[in-house]
XYZ file of C-alpha atoms in Angstrom:
357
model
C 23.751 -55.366 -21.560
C 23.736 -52.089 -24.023
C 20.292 -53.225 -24.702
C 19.241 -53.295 -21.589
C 20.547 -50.098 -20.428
C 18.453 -48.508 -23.001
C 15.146 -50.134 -22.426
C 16.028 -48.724 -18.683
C 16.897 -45.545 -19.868
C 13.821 -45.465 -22.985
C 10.996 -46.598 -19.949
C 12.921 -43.924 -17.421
C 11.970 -40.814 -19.882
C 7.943 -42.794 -20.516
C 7.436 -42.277 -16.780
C 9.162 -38.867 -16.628
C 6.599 -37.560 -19.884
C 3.553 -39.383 -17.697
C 4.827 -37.866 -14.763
C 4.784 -34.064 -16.536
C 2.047 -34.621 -18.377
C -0.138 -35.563 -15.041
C 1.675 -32.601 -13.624
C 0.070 -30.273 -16.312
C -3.456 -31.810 -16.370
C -3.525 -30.959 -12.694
C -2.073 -27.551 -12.992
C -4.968 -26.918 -16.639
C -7.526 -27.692 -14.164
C -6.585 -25.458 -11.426
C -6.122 -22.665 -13.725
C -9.393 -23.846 -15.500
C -11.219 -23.954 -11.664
C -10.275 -20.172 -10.724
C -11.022 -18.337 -14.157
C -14.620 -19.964 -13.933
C -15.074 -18.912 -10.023
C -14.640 -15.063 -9.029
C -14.005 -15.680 -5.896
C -10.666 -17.252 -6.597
C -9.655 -15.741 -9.945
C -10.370 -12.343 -8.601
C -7.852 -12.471 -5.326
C -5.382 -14.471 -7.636
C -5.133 -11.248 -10.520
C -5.009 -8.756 -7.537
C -2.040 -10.421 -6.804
C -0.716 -10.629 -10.056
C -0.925 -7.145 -10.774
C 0.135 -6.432 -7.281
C 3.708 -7.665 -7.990
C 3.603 -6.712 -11.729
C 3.578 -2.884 -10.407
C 5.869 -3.636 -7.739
C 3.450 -2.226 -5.352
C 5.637 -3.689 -2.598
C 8.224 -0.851 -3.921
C 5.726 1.977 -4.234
C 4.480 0.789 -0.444
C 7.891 1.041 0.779
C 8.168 4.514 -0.434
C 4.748 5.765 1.345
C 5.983 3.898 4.402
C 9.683 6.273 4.490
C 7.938 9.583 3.666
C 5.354 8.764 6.043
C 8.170 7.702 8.661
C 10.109 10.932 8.231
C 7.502 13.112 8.634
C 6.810 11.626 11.902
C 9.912 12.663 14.384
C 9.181 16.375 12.715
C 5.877 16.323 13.736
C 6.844 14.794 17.370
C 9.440 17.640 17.931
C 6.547 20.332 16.682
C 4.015 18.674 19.144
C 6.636 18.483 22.050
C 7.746 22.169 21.398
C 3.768 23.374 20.762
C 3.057 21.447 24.248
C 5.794 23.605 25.815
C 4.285 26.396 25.259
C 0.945 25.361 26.358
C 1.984 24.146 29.612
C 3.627 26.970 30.992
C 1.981 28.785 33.345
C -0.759 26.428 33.296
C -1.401 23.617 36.384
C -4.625 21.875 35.144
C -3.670 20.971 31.667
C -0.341 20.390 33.089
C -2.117 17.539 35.422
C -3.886 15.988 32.073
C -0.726 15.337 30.154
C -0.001 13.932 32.956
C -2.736 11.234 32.612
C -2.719 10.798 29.295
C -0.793 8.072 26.626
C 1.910 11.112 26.054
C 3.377 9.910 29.340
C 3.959 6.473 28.614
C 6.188 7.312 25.631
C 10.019 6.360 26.157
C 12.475 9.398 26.626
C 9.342 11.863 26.051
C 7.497 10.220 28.682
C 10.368 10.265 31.453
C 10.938 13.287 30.835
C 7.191 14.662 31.614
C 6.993 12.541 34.319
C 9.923 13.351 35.790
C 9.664 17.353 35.456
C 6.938 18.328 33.514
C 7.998 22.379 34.221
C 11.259 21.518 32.166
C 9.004 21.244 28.896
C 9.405 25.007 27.266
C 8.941 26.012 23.901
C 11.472 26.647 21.422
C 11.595 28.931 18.481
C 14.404 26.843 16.517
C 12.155 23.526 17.173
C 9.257 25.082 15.957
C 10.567 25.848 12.756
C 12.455 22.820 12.344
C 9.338 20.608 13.043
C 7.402 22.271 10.730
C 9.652 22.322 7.723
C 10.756 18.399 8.380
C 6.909 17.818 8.842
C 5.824 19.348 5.700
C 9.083 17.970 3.991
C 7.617 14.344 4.620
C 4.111 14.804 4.742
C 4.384 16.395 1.073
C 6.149 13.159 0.099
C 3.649 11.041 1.431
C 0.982 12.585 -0.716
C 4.107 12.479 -3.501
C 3.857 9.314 -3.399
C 0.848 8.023 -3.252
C -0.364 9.600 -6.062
C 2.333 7.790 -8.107
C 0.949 5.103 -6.594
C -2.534 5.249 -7.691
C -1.152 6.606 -11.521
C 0.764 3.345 -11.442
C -1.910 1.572 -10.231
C -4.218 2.840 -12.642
C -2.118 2.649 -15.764
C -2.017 6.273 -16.168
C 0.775 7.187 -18.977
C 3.016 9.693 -17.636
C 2.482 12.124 -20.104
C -1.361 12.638 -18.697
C -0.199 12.929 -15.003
C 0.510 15.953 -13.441
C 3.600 17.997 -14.393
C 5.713 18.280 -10.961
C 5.093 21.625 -9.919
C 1.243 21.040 -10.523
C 1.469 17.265 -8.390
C 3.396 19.380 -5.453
C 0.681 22.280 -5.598
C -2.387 19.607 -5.801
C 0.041 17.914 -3.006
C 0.343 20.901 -0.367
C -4.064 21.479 -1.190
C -4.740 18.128 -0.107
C -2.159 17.663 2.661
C -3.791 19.905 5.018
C -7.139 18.434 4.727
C -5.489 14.721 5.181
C -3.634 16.069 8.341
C -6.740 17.423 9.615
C -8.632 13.954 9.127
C -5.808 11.887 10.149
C -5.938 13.720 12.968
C -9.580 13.886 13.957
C -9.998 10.101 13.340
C -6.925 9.301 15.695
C -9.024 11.390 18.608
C -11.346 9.474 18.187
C -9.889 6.198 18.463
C -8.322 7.049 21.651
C -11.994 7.947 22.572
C -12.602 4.735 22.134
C -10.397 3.666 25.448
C -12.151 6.126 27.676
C -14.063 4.185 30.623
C -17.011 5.020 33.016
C -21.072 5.016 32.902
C -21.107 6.638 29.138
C -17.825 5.211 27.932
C -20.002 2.496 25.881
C -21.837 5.196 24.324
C -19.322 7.151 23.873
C -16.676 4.533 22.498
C -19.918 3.615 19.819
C -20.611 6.821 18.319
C -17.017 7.809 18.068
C -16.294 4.904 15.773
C -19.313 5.519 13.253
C -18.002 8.823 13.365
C -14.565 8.366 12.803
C -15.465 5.263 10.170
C -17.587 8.068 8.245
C -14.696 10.137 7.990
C -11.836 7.575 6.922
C -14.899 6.546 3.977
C -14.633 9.946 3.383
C -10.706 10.650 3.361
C -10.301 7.027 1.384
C -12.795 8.384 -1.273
C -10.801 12.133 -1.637
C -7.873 10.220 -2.059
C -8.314 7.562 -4.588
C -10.274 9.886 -6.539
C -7.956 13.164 -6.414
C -4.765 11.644 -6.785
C -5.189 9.635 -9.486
C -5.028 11.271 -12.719
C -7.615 9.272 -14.088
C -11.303 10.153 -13.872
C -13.065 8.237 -11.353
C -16.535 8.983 -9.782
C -17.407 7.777 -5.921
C -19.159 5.434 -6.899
C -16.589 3.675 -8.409
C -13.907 4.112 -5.232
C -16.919 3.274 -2.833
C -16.276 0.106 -2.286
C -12.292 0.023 -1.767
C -12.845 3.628 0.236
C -15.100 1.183 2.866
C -12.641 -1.486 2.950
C -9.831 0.983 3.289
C -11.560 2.866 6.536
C -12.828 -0.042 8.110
C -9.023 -1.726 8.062
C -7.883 1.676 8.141
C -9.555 2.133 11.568
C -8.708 -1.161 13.356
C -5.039 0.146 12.797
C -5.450 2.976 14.722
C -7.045 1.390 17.361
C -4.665 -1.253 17.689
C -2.185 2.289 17.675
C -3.965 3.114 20.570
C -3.543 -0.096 22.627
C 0.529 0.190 21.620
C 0.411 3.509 22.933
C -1.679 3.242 26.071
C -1.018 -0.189 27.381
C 1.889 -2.355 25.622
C 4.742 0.827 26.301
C 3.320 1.172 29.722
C 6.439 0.730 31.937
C 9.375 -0.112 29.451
C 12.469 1.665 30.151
C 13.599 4.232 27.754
C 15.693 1.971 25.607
C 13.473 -1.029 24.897
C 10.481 1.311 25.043
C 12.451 3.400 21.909
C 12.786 0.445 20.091
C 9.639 -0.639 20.568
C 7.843 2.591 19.195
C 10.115 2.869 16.106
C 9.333 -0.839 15.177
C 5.589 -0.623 15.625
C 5.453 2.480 13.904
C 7.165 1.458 10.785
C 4.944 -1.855 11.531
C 2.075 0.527 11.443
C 2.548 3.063 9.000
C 3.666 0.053 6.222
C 0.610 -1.401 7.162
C -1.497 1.279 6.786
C 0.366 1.622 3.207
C -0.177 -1.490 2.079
C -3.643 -1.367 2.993
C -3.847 1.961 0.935
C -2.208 0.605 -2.241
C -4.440 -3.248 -2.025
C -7.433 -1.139 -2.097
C -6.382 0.390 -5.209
C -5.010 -2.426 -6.374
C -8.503 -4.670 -5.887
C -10.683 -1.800 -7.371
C -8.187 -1.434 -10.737
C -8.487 -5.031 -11.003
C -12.669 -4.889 -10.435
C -13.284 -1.620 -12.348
C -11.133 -2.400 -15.412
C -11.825 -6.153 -15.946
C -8.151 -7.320 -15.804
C -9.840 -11.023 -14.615
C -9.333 -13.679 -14.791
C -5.387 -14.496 -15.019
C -3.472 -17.274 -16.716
C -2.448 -19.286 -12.927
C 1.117 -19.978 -14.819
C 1.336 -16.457 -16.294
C 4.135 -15.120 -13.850
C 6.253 -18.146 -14.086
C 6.209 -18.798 -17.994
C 6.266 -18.017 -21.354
C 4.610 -21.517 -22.634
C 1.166 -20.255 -21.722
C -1.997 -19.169 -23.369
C -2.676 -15.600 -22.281
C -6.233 -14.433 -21.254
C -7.905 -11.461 -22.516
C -7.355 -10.375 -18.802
C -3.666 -10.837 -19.384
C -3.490 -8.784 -22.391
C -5.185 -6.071 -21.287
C -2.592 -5.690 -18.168
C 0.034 -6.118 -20.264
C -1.006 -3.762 -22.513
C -1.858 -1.277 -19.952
C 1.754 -1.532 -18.104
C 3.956 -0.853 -21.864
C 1.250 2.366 -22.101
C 1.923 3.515 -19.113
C 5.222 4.284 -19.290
C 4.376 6.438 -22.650
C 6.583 9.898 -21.734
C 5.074 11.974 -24.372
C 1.842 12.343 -26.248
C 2.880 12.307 -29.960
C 5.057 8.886 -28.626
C 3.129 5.858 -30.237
C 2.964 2.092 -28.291
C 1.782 -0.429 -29.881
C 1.518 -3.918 -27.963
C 1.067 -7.539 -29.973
C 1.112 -11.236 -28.988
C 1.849 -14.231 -30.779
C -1.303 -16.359 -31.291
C 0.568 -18.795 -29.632
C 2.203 -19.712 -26.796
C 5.825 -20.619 -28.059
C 6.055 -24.563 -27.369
C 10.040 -25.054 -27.557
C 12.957 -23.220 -27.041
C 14.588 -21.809 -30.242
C 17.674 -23.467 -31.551
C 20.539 -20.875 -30.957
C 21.839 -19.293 -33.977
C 24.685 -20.795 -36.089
C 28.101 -20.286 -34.967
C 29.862 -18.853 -38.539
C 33.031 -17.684 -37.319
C 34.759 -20.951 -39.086
């Protein structure tokens, strides 16, 4: 009987070894398949180094700065509108008629008594301090973004009062943009004999532009030294994605809010515009994400890296692991130095021995 129950037990462990080692002669050739083919390696390290930087973290922030600089901005346009509608019946008529009126609580408002809109000193000043408050940490941070993105050590980024200088420069020309390029996307909706012509040239227009915003901004906030050339490619991937989210804005605005009631209508424009602005992050951080990747040859990845230390690293590897222990070098006369093992360890190491006998 003993006997038995160890031939049992001896052929149980045979099939469980066949059974692993199948497991990792399908898994070698996977991870053998995408390091020979760009087209899968390529995606697969962009996601690596996506959640080795916890971009999901740095997207989040963007996404609350950008968030509270909103409602700031909304009580600055509301208060700027009151001013501009007094005394003045025609442009009174087009807010009327435009997506302003389908907003919840804003909307009911104008529609119900558009002479009760005045403007308001205290507002004023409170929109544009809140506005400036989150639009500055927008800018903030994405440009720790890119630096972390990048592998920039922070002792070659900007010192703070430099990053909030280069910050306020660059925030005014981003507002400008942003808002230019939204115009034109609710151009886009506008209907009648020249509203195809019309819709066409205001999205090569407004495409243009986001290239041109994308480009500023992966080149000027990072603290590394890129050329366009270099962010052309993520700059065009960033407009064109950057654009179908602000027509799809549009549409939310113009169409999907028309008659909610104030409530549901509230909580639907606070959930699509966090939905919005995180996408719009996220889009802003991939982009950076897939031309750090591209530009600094961190392909291909080991598939099991993330999950193990019983794997052979890639040069690919090492060079993103080396670049994420430099970049958190504080100060220049601080010295990192990063080494592997030549191999991958292939057991577990026998705890140490217990001498307190």
């Amino acid at each position: 009987m003993g006997g038995s129950g160890e031939r049992s037990e001896a052929a149980h462990g045979h099939r469980t070894t066949n059974e692993q080692a199948c497991s990792m002669n399908v898994i070698g050739r996977m991870d053998g398949f995408q390091q020979r083919h760009r087209w899968a390696g390529l995606p697969l390290a962009v996601i690596y180094k996506f959640v080795d930087d916890q971009a999901g973290y740095l997207t989040a922030l963007i996404t609350y700065y950008g968030f509270v600089s909103l409602f700031p901005l909304l009580l600055l346009l509301v208060t700027v509108l009151g001013f501009a509608l007094q005394d003045n019946p025609t442009l009174q008529q087009q807010v009327l008629d435009s997506a302003l009126a389908q907003f919840p609580v804003i909307g009911d408002q104008i529609g119900a008594n558009i002479h009760s809109l005045h403007g308001s000193l205290p507002g004023l000043v409170i929109g544009l301090i809140g506005g400036l408050y989150g639009g500055l940490g927008v800018v903030q941070a994405a440009q720790n973004a890119l630096n972390k993105v990048w592998g920039v050590p922070r002792n070659s980024r900007p010192n703070p009062i430099r990053a909030r200088l280069r910050s306020l420069a660059l925030l005014s020309a981003f507002g400008a943009g942003i808002i230019a390029t939204t115009a034109l996307s609710a151009v886009t909706a506008i209907d009648g004999p020249y509203g195809n012509g019309l819709r066409v040239t205001a999205i090569v227009i407004a495409v243009g532009l986001n290239v041109a915003l994308f480009a500023i901004a992966f080149r000027i906030l990072t603290a590394r030294p890129l050329t366009t050339r270099q962010v052309g490619a993520a700059a065009v991937t960033g407009a064109l994605v950057w654009q179908t989210l602000q027509w799809a804005g549009a549409v939310l605005a113009g169409h999907t809010l028309r008659g909610a009631t104030a409530t549901y209508g509230l909580f639907g424009v606070v959930l699509g515009l966090l939905a919005w602005i995180y996408l719009a992050a996220l889009t802003f951080v991939t982009c950076a994400e897939i031309n750090s990747v591209r530009l600094q040859h961190l392909w291909p990845r080991s598939l099991l890296t993330p999950f193990t230390d019983r794997v052979d690293l890639t040069p690919a590897d090492k060079r993103a692991y080396t670049s994420y222990a430099e970049t958190e070098r504080h100060k220049g006369f601080e010295r990192i130095d990063v080494d592997f093992l030549h191999r991958a360890p292939t057991q577990q190491q026998p705890p140490p021995a217990d001498d307190t006998e």
